[in-house]
Amino acid sequence: STLMKISRKKLSKYARFTLFTGAAGIITNAILKNELNNPVVERINIPIKGLAPSLAGFNIVQISDIHMWPVIKTNLVRKTVKLVNALQPDLIVITGDFVTRFVGAIYQLAPELGKLRAHHGVIASLGNHDLLVNAEAITHALNNSGIRVLINQGVPIYANGELIWLAGIDDAIAGKPDLNAALNGIPTDIPVVLLGHEPDPADTVSLDERVDLMLTGHSHGGQIRFPVIGSPFKAHQAQKYDKGLYDVNGMWLYVNRGIGVITSVPLRLNCPPEITELTLVTH
């Protein structure tokens, strides 16, 4: 009958649609699962004006935005730590958002990050989530695991008979960043690397000619990126700079895509978790 023909036609369309969406779902899940749990290493050379020859090749490995709990668990952190250590870094830096919204996460995360190994140690800055959760507890836990947290402070790194200055500013959204305090006492004509969390303040930071390289995260690279248009998701204070290397008024800015994800969008597409190896080279 006509009714049966229509029903079969509809059923056939429905079957094709179900098969298509099911296959698309499986493929998408495979892609997303793969990207969410498999960090990639990005290798970047950073030319520094007046860099001492003995500092050429000094490598800084950066990770950011781990966002421990509820999506990110210990297995991804352990994988990340192993990949970072395999690079045999001179220095490791972590640019904030260790946790998402649970202070208890830091007590599971910090001991894992304590397994990071670099010739000149591990230095960190805090992010907006860290400040909103409990900056004091997070700082204390990280310090106890051998990770030095810089909040509007600087520290000299002596390497190969030369000096590099590492500074860290407070979070731009939830804190009170003080660049002058972070750069206080810096000798002239030495490389200065600044740790922050959000990238867009780089416009202001770059006006201070002492900073050679600013390392940030926060944007997660948008987490989901499309060809040509990039990511439709722009975080506050990461509207202008959302991933990769930028020359901002003669200062280098690097925006790391992060390791973790936000709870509301637990996906990564064309935007895998990132470990960055930044190598200082002569200009």
Coordinates of C-alpha atoms in Angstrom, one line a residue:
S1 CA 0.0 0.0 0.0
T2 CA 1.0 3.7 -0.3
L3 CA 1.1 3.9 3.4
M4 CA 3.6 1.0 3.6
K5 CA 5.7 2.6 0.8
I6 CA 5.9 5.9 2.7
S7 CA 6.7 4.1 6.0
R8 CA 9.5 2.1 4.3
K9 CA 10.8 5.3 2.7
K10 CA 10.8 7.1 6.0
L11 CA 12.3 4.1 7.7
S12 CA 15.1 4.0 5.1
K13 CA 15.8 7.7 5.5
Y14 CA 15.7 7.2 9.3
A15 CA 18.1 4.2 9.0
R16 CA 20.5 6.2 6.8
F17 CA 20.4 9.2 9.2
T18 CA 20.9 7.0 12.2
L19 CA 23.8 5.2 10.5
F20 CA 25.4 8.5 9.5
T21 CA 25.0 10.2 12.9
G22 CA 26.2 7.1 14.7
A23 CA 29.3 6.8 12.5
A24 CA 29.9 10.6 12.8
G25 CA 29.5 10.2 16.6
I26 CA 32.1 7.4 16.7
I27 CA 34.6 9.2 14.6
T28 CA 34.1 12.5 16.5
N29 CA 34.4 10.7 19.8
A30 CA 37.6 9.0 18.6
I31 CA 39.1 12.4 17.5
L32 CA 38.1 14.2 20.7
K33 CA 39.2 11.4 23.0
N34 CA 42.5 11.3 21.1
E35 CA 43.1 15.0 21.4
L36 CA 42.0 15.4 24.9
N37 CA 44.4 12.8 26.3
N38 CA 47.4 13.2 24.0
P39 CA 49.5 16.2 24.5
V40 CA 51.8 17.3 21.7
V41 CA 55.2 19.0 21.9
E42 CA 55.5 22.3 20.1
R43 CA 59.1 23.4 19.5
I44 CA 59.8 27.2 19.0
N45 CA 63.0 29.1 18.7
I46 CA 63.0 32.5 20.4
P47 CA 65.6 35.0 19.1
I48 CA 66.8 37.3 21.9
K49 CA 68.7 40.5 21.2
G50 CA 72.1 40.5 22.7
L51 CA 71.9 37.0 24.0
A52 CA 75.2 35.8 25.5
P53 CA 76.6 33.0 23.3
S54 CA 76.7 30.6 26.2
L55 CA 72.9 31.0 26.7
A56 CA 72.1 30.0 23.1
G57 CA 70.2 26.7 23.2
F58 CA 68.9 27.3 26.7
N59 CA 65.5 25.6 26.6
I60 CA 62.4 26.5 28.7
V61 CA 59.5 24.0 28.7
Q62 CA 56.1 25.5 29.4
I63 CA 52.9 23.9 30.4
S64 CA 49.7 25.6 31.4
D65 CA 46.0 25.3 32.4
I66 CA 46.0 21.8 33.8
H67 CA 42.6 22.3 35.3
M68 CA 42.8 19.3 37.6
W69 CA 39.3 17.8 38.3
P70 CA 36.6 17.1 37.4
V71 CA 37.6 16.3 33.7
I72 CA 41.4 16.1 34.0
K73 CA 42.7 13.2 36.1
T74 CA 46.1 11.9 37.2
N75 CA 46.7 9.8 34.1
L76 CA 47.0 12.8 31.8
V77 CA 49.2 14.6 34.3
R78 CA 51.6 11.7 34.6
K79 CA 51.7 11.4 30.8
T80 CA 52.5 15.2 30.6
V81 CA 55.2 15.0 33.2
K82 CA 56.9 12.1 31.4
L83 CA 56.9 14.0 28.1
V84 CA 58.2 17.1 29.7
N85 CA 61.1 15.3 31.5
A86 CA 62.0 13.5 28.3
L87 CA 62.9 17.0 26.8
Q88 CA 65.6 17.4 29.5
P89 CA 64.7 21.0 30.0
D90 CA 66.9 23.7 31.5
L91 CA 63.9 25.3 33.1
I92 CA 60.2 24.3 33.4
V93 CA 57.5 27.0 33.8
I94 CA 53.8 26.5 34.5
T95 CA 51.5 29.5 33.8
G96 CA 48.5 29.0 36.0
D97 CA 45.1 27.4 36.4
F98 CA 46.3 24.3 38.2
V99 CA 42.7 23.6 39.4
T100 CA 39.2 24.4 38.2
R101 CA 37.0 24.8 41.2
F102 CA 38.0 22.2 43.9
V103 CA 40.9 23.1 46.2
G104 CA 41.3 19.3 47.0
A105 CA 42.5 18.8 43.4
I106 CA 45.8 20.6 44.2
Y107 CA 46.7 17.9 46.8
Q108 CA 46.5 15.2 44.1
L109 CA 48.1 17.4 41.4
A110 CA 51.1 18.9 43.3
P111 CA 52.9 15.7 44.1
E112 CA 52.6 14.6 40.5
L113 CA 54.1 17.9 39.3
G114 CA 56.8 17.5 42.0
K115 CA 58.2 14.7 39.7
L116 CA 59.1 17.3 37.0
R117 CA 62.8 17.6 36.6
A118 CA 64.8 20.5 35.1
H119 CA 68.4 21.7 35.6
H120 CA 67.2 25.0 37.0
G121 CA 64.0 23.9 38.6
V122 CA 60.3 24.6 38.1
I123 CA 58.7 28.0 38.4
A124 CA 55.0 29.0 38.2
S125 CA 52.5 31.8 38.1
L126 CA 48.9 31.5 39.2
G127 CA 45.7 31.8 37.1
N128 CA 42.2 33.2 37.7
H129 CA 40.8 29.8 38.7
D130 CA 43.6 29.4 41.3
L131 CA 42.8 32.7 42.9
L132 CA 39.1 32.1 42.9
V133 CA 39.6 28.7 44.5
N134 CA 42.3 29.4 47.1
A135 CA 45.6 31.0 46.0
E136 CA 47.2 30.5 49.4
A137 CA 46.5 26.8 49.6
I138 CA 47.6 26.2 46.0
T139 CA 50.8 28.2 46.4
H140 CA 51.6 26.3 49.6
A141 CA 51.0 22.9 48.0
L142 CA 53.1 23.8 45.0
N143 CA 56.0 25.1 47.1
N144 CA 55.9 21.9 49.2
S145 CA 56.4 19.9 45.9
G146 CA 59.4 22.0 44.9
I147 CA 57.6 24.4 42.6
R148 CA 58.3 28.1 43.2
V149 CA 55.3 30.3 42.7
L150 CA 56.1 33.9 41.7
I151 CA 53.4 36.5 42.5
N152 CA 54.7 40.0 41.4
Q153 CA 58.2 38.7 42.0
G154 CA 61.4 37.9 40.1
V155 CA 64.2 35.4 40.5
P156 CA 67.6 35.2 38.9
I157 CA 68.6 32.0 37.1
Y158 CA 72.4 31.5 36.7
A159 CA 73.2 29.4 33.7
N160 CA 76.4 28.8 31.9
G161 CA 78.1 31.7 33.7
E162 CA 75.3 34.1 32.6
L163 CA 72.1 35.4 34.1
I164 CA 68.5 35.1 33.0
W165 CA 65.7 36.8 35.0
L166 CA 62.5 35.0 35.6
A167 CA 59.5 37.1 36.8
G168 CA 55.9 36.3 37.5
I169 CA 52.9 38.6 37.7
D170 CA 49.7 38.1 39.6
D171 CA 46.6 37.1 37.6
A172 CA 45.1 39.9 35.5
I173 CA 41.4 38.9 36.1
A174 CA 41.3 37.9 39.8
G175 CA 44.5 39.4 41.1
K176 CA 46.5 42.6 41.3
P177 CA 49.4 42.4 38.8
D178 CA 52.3 44.6 39.5
L179 CA 54.9 44.6 36.7
N180 CA 57.2 47.0 38.4
A181 CA 57.4 44.9 41.5
A182 CA 58.0 41.7 39.4
L183 CA 60.9 43.4 37.6
N184 CA 62.4 45.2 40.6
G185 CA 66.1 44.9 40.8
I186 CA 66.7 43.4 37.4
P187 CA 70.3 44.1 36.1
T188 CA 70.4 45.8 32.7
D189 CA 71.1 43.9 29.5
I190 CA 70.1 40.4 30.6
P191 CA 67.3 38.2 29.1
V192 CA 64.0 38.7 31.0
V193 CA 61.2 36.1 30.8
L194 CA 57.9 37.0 32.3
L195 CA 55.2 34.5 33.4
G196 CA 51.6 35.6 33.3
H197 CA 48.3 33.8 32.8
E198 CA 46.3 35.9 30.4
P199 CA 47.8 37.0 27.1
D200 CA 46.0 40.2 26.3
P201 CA 47.8 42.3 28.9
A202 CA 50.9 41.8 26.7
D203 CA 50.0 45.0 25.0
T204 CA 50.7 46.9 28.2
V205 CA 53.6 44.7 29.3
S206 CA 55.4 45.3 26.0
L207 CA 55.6 49.0 26.7
D208 CA 58.3 48.0 29.4
E209 CA 61.3 47.4 27.2
R210 CA 62.9 45.2 29.8
V211 CA 60.7 42.1 29.0
D212 CA 62.0 40.0 26.1
L213 CA 59.6 37.1 26.3
M214 CA 56.1 36.8 28.0
L215 CA 54.7 33.3 28.5
T216 CA 51.0 32.9 29.1
G217 CA 48.1 30.4 28.7
H218 CA 44.4 30.9 29.7
S219 CA 42.9 30.7 26.2
H220 CA 43.2 26.9 25.9
G221 CA 43.7 27.8 22.2
G222 CA 39.9 27.9 22.0
Q223 CA 39.8 24.1 22.6
I224 CA 37.7 23.7 19.4
R225 CA 39.2 25.2 16.2
F226 CA 37.9 25.2 12.7
P227 CA 39.8 25.7 9.4
V228 CA 40.3 29.3 8.3
I229 CA 38.1 30.9 11.1
G230 CA 40.0 29.4 14.0
S231 CA 38.1 29.2 17.3
P232 CA 34.7 30.8 17.9
F233 CA 35.5 30.6 21.7
K234 CA 37.4 33.6 23.0
A235 CA 38.2 33.8 26.7
H236 CA 38.1 37.1 28.6
Q237 CA 41.6 38.7 28.4
A238 CA 42.5 36.3 25.5
Q239 CA 40.4 38.0 22.8
K240 CA 43.3 39.3 20.8
Y241 CA 45.9 36.6 21.3
D242 CA 44.7 33.0 21.6
K243 CA 47.5 30.7 20.6
G244 CA 51.1 30.5 19.5
L245 CA 53.8 33.1 19.1
Y246 CA 53.3 36.8 18.6
D247 CA 55.6 39.8 18.2
V248 CA 54.0 42.5 20.4
N249 CA 55.7 45.8 20.0
G250 CA 59.1 44.1 19.8
M251 CA 58.4 41.7 22.8
W252 CA 57.8 38.1 22.2
L253 CA 54.5 36.7 23.5
Y254 CA 53.8 33.0 23.6
V255 CA 50.3 31.6 24.3
N256 CA 50.2 28.0 25.3
R257 CA 47.0 26.0 24.5
G258 CA 47.1 24.3 27.9
I259 CA 46.8 20.8 29.1
G260 CA 43.3 20.7 30.5
V261 CA 39.8 21.8 29.5
I262 CA 36.9 23.8 31.1
T263 CA 34.2 21.7 32.6
S264 CA 31.4 23.1 30.4
V265 CA 33.3 22.2 27.2
P266 CA 35.2 18.9 28.0
L267 CA 36.4 18.7 24.3
R268 CA 39.4 19.4 22.2
L269 CA 39.1 19.4 18.4
N270 CA 42.1 20.5 16.1
C271 CA 43.6 21.9 19.3
P272 CA 45.4 19.2 21.2
P273 CA 46.9 19.8 24.7
E274 CA 50.3 21.5 24.5
I275 CA 53.8 21.2 25.9
T276 CA 56.0 24.0 24.6
E277 CA 59.7 23.8 24.2
L278 CA 61.1 27.3 23.8
T279 CA 64.7 27.5 22.9
L280 CA 66.6 30.8 23.3
V281 CA 68.7 31.7 20.2
T282 CA 70.8 34.7 19.2
H283 CA 69.0 37.4 17.3

